[in-house]
mmCIF file of C-alpha atoms and ligand atoms in Angstrom:
data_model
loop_
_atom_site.group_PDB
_atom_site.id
_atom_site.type_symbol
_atom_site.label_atom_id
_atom_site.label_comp_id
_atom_site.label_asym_id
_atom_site.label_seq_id
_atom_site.Cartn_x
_atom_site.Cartn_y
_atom_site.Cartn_z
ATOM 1 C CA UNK A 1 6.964 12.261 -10.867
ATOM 2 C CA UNK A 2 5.961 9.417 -8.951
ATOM 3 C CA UNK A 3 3.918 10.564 -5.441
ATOM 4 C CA UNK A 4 3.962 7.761 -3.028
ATOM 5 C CA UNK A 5 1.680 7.742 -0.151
ATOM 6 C CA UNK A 6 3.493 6.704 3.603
ATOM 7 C CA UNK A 7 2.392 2.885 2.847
ATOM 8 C CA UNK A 8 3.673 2.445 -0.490
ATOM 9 C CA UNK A 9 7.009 3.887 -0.232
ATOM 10 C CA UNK A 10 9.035 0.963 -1.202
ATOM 11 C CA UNK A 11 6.283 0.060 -4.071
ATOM 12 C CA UNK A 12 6.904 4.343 -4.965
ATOM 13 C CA UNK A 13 10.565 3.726 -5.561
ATOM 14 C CA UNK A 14 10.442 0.600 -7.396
ATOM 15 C CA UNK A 15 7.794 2.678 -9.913
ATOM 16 C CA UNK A 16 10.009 5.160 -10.103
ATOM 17 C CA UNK A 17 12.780 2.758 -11.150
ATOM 18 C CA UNK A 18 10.729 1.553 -13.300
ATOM 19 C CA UNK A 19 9.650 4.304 -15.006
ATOM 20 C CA UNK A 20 12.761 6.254 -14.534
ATOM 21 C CA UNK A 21 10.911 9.096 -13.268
ATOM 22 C CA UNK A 22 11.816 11.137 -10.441
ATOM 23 C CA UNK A 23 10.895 10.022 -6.691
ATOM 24 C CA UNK A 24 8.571 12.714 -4.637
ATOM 25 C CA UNK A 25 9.636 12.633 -0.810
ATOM 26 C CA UNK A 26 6.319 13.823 0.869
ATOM 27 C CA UNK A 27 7.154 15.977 3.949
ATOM 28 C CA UNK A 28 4.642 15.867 6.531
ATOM 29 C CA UNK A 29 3.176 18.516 9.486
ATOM 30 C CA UNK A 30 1.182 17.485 12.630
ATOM 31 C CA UNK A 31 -0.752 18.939 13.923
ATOM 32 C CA UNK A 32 -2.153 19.103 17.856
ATOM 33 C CA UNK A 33 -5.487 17.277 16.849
ATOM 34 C CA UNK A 34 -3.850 14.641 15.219
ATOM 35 C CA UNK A 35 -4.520 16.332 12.038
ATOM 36 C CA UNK A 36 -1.628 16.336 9.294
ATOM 37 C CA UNK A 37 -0.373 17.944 5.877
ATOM 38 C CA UNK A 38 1.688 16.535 3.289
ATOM 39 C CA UNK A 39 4.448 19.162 1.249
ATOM 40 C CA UNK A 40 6.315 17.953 -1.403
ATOM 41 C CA UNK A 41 8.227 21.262 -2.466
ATOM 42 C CA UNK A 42 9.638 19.821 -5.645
ATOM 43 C CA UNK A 43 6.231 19.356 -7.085
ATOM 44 C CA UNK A 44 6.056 20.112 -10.723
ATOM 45 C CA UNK A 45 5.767 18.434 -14.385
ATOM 46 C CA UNK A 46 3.705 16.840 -16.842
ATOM 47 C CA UNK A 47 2.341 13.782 -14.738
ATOM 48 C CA UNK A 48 1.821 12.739 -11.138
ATOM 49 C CA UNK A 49 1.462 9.158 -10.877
ATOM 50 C CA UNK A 50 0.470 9.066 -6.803
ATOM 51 C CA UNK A 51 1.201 5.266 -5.370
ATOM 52 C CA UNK A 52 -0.622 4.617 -1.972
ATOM 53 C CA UNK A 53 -2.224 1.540 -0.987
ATOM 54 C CA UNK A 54 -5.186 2.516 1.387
ATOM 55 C CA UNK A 55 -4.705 0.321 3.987
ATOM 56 C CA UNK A 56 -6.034 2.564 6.847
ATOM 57 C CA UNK A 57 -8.512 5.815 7.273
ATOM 58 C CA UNK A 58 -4.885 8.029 7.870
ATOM 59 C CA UNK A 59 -4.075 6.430 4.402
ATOM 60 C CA UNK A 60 -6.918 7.554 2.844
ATOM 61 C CA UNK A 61 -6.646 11.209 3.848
ATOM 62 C CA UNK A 62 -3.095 11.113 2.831
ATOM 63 C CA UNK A 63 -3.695 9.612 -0.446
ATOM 64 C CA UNK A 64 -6.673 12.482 -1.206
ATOM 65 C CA UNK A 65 -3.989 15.502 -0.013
ATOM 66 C CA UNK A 66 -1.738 13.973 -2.407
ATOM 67 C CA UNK A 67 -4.233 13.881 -5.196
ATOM 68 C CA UNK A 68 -4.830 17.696 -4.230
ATOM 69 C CA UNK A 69 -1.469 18.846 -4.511
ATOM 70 C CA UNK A 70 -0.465 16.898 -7.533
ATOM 71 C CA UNK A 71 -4.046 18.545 -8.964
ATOM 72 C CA UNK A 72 -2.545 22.213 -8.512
ATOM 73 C CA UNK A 73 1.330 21.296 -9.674
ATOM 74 C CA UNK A 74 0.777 18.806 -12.599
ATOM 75 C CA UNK A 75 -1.105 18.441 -15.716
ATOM 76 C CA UNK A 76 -2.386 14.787 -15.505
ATOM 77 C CA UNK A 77 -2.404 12.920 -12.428
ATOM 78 C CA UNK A 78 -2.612 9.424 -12.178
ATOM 79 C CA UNK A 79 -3.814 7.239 -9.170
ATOM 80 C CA UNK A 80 -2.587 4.060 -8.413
ATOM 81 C CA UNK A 81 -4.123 1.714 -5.385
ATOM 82 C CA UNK A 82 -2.082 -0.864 -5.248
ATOM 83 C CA UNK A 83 -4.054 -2.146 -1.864
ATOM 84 C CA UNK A 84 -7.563 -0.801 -2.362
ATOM 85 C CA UNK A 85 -8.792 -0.302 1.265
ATOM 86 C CA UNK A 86 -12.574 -1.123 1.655
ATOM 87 C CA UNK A 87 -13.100 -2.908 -2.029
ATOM 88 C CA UNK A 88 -14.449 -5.930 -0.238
ATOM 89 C CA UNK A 89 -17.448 -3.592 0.470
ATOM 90 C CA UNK A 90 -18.457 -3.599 -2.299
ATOM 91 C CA UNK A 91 -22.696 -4.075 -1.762
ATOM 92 C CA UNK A 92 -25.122 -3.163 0.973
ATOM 93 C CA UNK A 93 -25.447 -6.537 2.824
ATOM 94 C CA UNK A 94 -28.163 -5.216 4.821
ATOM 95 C CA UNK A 95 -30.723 -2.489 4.446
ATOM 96 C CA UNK A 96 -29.236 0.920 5.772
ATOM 97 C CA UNK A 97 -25.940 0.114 5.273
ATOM 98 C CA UNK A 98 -23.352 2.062 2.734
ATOM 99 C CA UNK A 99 -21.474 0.824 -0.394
ATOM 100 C CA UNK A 100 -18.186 1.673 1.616
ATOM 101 C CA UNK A 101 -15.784 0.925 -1.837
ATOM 102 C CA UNK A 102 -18.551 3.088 -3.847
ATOM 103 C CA UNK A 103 -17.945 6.115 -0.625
ATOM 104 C CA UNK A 104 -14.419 5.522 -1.770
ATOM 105 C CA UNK A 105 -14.355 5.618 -5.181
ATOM 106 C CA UNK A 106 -16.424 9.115 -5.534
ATOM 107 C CA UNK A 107 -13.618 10.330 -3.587
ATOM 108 C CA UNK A 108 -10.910 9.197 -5.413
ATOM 109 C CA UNK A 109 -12.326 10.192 -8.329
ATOM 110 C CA UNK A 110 -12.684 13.157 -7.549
ATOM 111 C CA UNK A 111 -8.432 14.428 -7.542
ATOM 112 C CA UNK A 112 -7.551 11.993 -10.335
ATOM 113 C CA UNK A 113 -7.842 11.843 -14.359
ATOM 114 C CA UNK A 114 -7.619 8.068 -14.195
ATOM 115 C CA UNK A 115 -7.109 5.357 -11.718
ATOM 116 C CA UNK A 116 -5.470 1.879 -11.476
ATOM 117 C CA UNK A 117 -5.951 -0.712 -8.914
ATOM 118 C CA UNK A 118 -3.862 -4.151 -8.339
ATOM 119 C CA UNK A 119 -6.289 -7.170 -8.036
ATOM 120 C CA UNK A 120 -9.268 -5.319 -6.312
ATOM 121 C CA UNK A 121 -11.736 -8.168 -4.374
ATOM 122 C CA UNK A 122 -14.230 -7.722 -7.448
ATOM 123 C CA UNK A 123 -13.160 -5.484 -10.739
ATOM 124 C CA UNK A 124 -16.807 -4.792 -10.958
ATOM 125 C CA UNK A 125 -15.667 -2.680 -8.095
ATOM 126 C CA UNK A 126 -14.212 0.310 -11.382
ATOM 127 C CA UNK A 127 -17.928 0.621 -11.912
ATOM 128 C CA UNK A 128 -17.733 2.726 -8.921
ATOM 129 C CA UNK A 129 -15.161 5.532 -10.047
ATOM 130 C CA UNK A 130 -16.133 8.447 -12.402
ATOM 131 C CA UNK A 131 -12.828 8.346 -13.978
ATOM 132 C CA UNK A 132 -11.350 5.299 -16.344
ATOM 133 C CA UNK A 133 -10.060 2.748 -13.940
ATOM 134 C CA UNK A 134 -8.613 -0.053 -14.950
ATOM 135 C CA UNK A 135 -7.429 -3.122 -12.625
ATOM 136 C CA UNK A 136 -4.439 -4.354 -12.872
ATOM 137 C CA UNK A 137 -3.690 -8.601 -12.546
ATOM 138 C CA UNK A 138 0.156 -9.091 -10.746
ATOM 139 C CA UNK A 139 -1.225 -12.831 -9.970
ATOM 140 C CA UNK A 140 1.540 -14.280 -12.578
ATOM 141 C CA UNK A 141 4.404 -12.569 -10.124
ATOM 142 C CA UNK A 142 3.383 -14.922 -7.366
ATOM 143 C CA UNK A 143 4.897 -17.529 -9.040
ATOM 144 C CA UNK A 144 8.142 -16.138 -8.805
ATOM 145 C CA UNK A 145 9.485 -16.988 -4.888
ATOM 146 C CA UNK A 146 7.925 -21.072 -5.840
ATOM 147 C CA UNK A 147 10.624 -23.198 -4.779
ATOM 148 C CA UNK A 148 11.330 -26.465 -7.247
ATOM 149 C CA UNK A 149 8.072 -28.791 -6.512
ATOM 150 C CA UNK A 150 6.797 -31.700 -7.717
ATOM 151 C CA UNK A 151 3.719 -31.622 -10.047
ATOM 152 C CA UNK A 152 2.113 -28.903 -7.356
ATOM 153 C CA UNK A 153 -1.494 -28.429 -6.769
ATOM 154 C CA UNK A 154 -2.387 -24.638 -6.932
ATOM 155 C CA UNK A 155 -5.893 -24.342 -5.487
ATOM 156 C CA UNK A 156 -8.421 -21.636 -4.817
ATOM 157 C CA UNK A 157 -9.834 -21.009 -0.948
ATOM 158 C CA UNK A 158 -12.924 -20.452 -2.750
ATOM 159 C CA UNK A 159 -14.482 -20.353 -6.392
ATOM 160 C CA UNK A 160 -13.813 -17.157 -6.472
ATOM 161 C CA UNK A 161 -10.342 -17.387 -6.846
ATOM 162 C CA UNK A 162 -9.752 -19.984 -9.031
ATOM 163 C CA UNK A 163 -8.526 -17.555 -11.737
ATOM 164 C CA UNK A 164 -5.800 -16.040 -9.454
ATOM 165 C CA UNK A 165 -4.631 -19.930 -9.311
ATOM 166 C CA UNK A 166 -4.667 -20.906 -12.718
ATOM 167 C CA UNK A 167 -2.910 -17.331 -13.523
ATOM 168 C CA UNK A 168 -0.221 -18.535 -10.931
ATOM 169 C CA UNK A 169 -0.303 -21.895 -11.740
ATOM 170 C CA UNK A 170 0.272 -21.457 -15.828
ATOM 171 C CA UNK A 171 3.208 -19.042 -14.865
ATOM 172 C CA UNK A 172 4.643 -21.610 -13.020
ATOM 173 C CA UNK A 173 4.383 -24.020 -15.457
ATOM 174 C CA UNK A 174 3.318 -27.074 -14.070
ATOM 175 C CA UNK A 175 0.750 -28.471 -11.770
ATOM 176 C CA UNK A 176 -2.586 -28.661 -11.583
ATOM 177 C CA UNK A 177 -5.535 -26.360 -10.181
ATOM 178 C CA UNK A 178 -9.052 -26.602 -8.226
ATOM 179 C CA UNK A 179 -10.677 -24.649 -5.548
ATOM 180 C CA UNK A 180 -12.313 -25.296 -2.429
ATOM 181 C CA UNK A 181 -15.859 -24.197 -1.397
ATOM 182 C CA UNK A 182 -15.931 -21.954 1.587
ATOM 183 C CA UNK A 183 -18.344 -20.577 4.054
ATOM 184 C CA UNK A 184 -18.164 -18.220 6.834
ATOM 185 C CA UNK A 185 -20.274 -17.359 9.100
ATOM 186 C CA UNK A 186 -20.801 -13.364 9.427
ATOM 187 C CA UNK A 187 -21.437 -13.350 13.180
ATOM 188 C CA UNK A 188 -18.343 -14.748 14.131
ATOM 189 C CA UNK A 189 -16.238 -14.595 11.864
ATOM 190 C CA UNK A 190 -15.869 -18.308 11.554
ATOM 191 C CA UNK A 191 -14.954 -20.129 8.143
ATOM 192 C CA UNK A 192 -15.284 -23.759 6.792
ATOM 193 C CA UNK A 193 -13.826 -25.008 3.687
ATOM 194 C CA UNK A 194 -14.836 -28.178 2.294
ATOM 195 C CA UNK A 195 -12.523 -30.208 0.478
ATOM 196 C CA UNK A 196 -11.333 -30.110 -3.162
ATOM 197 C CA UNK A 197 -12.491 -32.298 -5.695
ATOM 198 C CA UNK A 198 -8.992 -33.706 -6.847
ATOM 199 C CA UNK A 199 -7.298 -35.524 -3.967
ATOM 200 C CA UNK A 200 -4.478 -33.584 -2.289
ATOM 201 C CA UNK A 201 -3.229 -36.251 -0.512
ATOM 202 C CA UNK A 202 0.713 -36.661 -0.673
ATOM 203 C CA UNK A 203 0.760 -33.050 -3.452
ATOM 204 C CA UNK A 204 2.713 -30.170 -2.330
ATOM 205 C CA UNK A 205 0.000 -27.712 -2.767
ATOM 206 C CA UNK A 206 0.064 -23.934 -3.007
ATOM 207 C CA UNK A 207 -3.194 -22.002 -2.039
ATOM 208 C CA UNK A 208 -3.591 -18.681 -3.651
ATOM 209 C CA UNK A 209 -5.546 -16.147 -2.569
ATOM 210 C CA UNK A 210 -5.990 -11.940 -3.678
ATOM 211 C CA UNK A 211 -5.937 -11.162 0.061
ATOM 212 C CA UNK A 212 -4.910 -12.884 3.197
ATOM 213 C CA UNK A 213 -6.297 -10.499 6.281
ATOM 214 C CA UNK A 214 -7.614 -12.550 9.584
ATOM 215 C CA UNK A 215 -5.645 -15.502 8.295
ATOM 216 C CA UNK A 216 -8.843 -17.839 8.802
ATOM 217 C CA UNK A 217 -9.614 -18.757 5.570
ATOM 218 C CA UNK A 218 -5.630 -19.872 4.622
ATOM 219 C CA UNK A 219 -6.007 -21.556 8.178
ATOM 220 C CA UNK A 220 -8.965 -23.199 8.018
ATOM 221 C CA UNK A 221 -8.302 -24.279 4.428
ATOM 222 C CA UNK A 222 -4.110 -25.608 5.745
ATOM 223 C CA UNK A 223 -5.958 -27.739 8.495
ATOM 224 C CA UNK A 224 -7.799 -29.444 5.873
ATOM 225 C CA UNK A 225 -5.415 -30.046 3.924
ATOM 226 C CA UNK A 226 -3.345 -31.800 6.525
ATOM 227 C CA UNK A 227 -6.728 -33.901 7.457
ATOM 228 C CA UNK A 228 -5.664 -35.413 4.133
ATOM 229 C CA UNK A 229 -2.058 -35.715 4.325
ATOM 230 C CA UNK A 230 -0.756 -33.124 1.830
ATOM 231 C CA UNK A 231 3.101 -32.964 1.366
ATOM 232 C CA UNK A 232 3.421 -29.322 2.178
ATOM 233 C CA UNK A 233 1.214 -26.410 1.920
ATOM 234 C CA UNK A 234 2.050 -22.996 1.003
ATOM 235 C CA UNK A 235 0.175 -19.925 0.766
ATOM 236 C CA UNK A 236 0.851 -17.061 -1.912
ATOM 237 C CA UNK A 237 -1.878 -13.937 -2.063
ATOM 238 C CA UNK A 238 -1.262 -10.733 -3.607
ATOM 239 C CA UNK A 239 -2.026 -8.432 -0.565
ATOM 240 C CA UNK A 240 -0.892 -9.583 2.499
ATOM 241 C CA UNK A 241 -3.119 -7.876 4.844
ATOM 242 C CA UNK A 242 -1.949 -10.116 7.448
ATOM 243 C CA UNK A 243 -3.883 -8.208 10.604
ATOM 244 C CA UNK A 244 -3.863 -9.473 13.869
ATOM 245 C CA UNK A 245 -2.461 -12.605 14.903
ATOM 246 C CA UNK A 246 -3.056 -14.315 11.262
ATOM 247 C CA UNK A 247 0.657 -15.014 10.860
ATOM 248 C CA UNK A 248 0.620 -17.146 14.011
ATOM 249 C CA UNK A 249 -2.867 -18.578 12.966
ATOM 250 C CA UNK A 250 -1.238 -19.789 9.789
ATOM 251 C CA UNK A 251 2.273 -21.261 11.405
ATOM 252 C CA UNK A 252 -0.432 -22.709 14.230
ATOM 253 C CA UNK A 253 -1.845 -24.421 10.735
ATOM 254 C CA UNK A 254 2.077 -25.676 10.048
ATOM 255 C CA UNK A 255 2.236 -23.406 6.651
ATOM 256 C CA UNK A 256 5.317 -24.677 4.962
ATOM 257 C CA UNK A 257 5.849 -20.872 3.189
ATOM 258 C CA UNK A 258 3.690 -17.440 3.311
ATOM 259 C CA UNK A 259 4.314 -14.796 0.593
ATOM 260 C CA UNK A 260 2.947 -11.759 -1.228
ATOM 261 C CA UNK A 261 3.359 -8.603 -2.960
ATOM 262 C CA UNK A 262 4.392 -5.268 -2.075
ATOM 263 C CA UNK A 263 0.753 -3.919 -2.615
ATOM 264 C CA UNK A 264 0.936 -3.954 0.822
ATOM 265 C CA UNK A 265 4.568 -3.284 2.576
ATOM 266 C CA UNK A 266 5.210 -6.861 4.698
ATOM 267 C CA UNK A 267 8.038 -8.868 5.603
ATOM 268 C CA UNK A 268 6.371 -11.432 3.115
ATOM 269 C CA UNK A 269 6.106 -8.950 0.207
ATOM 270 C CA UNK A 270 8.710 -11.139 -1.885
ATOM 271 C CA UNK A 271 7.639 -10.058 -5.302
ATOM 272 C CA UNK A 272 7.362 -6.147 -6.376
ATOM 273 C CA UNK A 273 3.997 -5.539 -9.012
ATOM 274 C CA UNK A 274 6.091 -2.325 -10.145
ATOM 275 C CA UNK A 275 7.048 -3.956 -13.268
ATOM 276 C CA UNK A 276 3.201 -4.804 -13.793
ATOM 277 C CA UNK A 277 2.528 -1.822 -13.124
ATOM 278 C CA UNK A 278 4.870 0.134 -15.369
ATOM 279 C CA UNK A 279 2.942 -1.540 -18.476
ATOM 280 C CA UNK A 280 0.133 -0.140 -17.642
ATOM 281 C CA UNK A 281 1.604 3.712 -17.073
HETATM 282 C C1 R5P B 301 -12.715 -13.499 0.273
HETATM 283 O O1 R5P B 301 -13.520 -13.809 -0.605
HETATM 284 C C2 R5P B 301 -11.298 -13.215 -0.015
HETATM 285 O O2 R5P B 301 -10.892 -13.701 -1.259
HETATM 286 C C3 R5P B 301 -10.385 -13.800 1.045
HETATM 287 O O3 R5P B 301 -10.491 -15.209 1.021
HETATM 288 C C4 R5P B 301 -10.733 -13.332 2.420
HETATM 289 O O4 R5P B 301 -11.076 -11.986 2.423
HETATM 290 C C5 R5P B 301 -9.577 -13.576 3.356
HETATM 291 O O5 R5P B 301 -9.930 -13.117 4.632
HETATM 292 P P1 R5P B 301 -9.361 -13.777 5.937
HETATM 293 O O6 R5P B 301 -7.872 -13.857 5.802
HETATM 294 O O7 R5P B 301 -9.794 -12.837 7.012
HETATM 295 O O8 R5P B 301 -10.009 -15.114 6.094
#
C-alpha cells in the first residue's frame, strides 16, 4: 500500500499506478493547538511504501505519524523522500550549530526498514540514516518536456552540478555541457556566477539544477547569460522549491521555459519520477 504524505499526493498516486498497489487516503484530525492526527482505516498488508516530500516542519510530523502507523499495520515499511527537507544542511558551518539533515535522518530512521531519497543536495547525506538508504537519480526525466533545439548547451549553475547536466544532456541526446562557478555570499543571500568556459553566445542553453528555491542562482546565472547574447535560456531542476517571489525573479531574468519534477507538487512539475522510482521498489 502506498502511504502518501499531504505534499506528495499526486507523486502517491502515480506510485501507486506504478506499482499497481493500492492508494492509502490519510484522514486527518485537528486539533485546537494546531496539533493533528493522520487515520488511514484501511491500513493493512505486507508493505507500506510512505511517499512525502518534507517540504515543511507540518510535513515532517506528518511523514513520522505515517511511519508510526504503517509500523503497527504492516510488515516492512518503506520511506520514500522524494523532496528531502533540510538535506542542504548537511554540516555545521559554524561552531554550535546542528547537522539539521543528520536531526532528520535519526528520525526517519527511526519508523522505517529502509529509505529512498530523489536527488538529495549531497548523497553523502545516506551516511546520516541508520537504515539502508539509497538515493535515487530522476535527472534523465528532465529531458523529457525539451522542446526541438539546436545543438543546446546544458550547463551547471555550479560544479556541483555538472553531473545532473551531463545526465540530462546524454538523455537528450545532443548538445554539449559545462558549468559555471558560483559564489554567494551567506549574509545576504547574494550570488555571482562567473561565466562558462565554452562561449554561449547565440546557443539555446538549458541550465540544470537539483533544486531551484530563492530563484537567485537560475537568475543570476539567466542575466549572464543574456550579457552574452544566448538564444534562449531555460531552466530544468528536479525540485522546484520555487519559494517566494523566485518565479518572478526568473521571468524578471526573461527565462524562455521553467520546469521540474513532481518531488515537489508545482505548476512546473512536468515530469513524474514515479517510474524512477518504481525500479527501485
Ligand atoms: C546549491 O548548491 C544548489 O545546487 C542550488 O544551486 C541552490 O540551492 C539554489 O538555491 P536558490 O534558488 O535559492 O539560489
Amino acid at each position: 500500500m502506498i502511504l502518501p504524505g499531504s505534499a506528495s499526493q499526486s507523486l502517491g498516486a502515480a506510485l501507486a499506478d506504478e506499482l499497481d498497489e493500492p492508494l492509502a487516503v490519510p484522514e486527518t484530525q485537528r486539533f485546537a493547538d494546531g496539533e493533528f492526527k493522520l487515520r488511514v482505516p484501511d491500513a493493512g498488508g505486507e508493505r507500506a511504501v510512505v511517499v512525502a516530500a518534507t517540504v515543511s516542519a507540518a510535513a515532517h510530523v506528518e511523514l513520522l505519524q505515517l511511519q508510526d502507523l504503517a509500523r503497527e499495520a504492516f510488515d516492512e515499511v518503506v520511506t520514500v523522500l522524494p523532496y528531502m527537507g533540510y538535506a542542504r544542511q548537511d554540516r555545521a558551518f559554524r561552531a554550535g550549530e546542528p547537522v539539521s539533515a543528520r536531526a532528520v535522518a535519526r528520525a526517519v530512521s527511526t519508523g522505517t526498514d529502509r529509505v529512498l531519497a530523489v536527488n538529495p543536495h549531497e548523497p553523502t547525506v545516506g551516511d546520516f540514516f541508520d537504515v539502508p538508504f539509497e538515493a535515487v537519480d530522476a535527472a534523465a526525466r528532465l529531458a523529457d518536456p525539451l522542446p526541438a533545439l539546436d545543438d543546446p548547451l546544458f550547463l551547471a549553475p555550479d560544479e556541483g552540478a555538472v553531473e545532473l547536466a551531463e545526465t540530462v544532456c546524454a538523455a537528450y541526446g545532443a548538445g554539449a555541457c559545462d558549468y559555471f562557478e558560483k559564489t554567494r555570499d551567506y549574509d545576504t543571500g547574494e550570488v555571482t556566477v562567473e561565466p562558462a568556459g565554452t562561449e554561449p553566445a547565440g546557443r539555446e542553453v538549458v541550465l540544470v539544477d537539483d533544486i531551484v528555491a530563492t530563484g537567485s542562482t537560475m537568475a543570476a546565472a539567466i542575466d549572464r547569460l543574456h550579457e552574452r547574447d544566448v538564444a534562449d535560456a531555460y531552466v530544468a531542476c528536479i525540485h522546484p522549491m520555487l519559494a517566494d517571489n523566485a518565479r518572478a525573479k526568473l521571468a524578471a531574468a526573461g527565462v524562455a521555459g521553467l520546469w521540474g519534477t513532481d518531488t515537489i507538487e508545482q505548476p512546473e512539475s512536468d515530469v513524474s519520477v514515479a517510474p524512477v522510482l518504481a525500479e527501485h521498489l
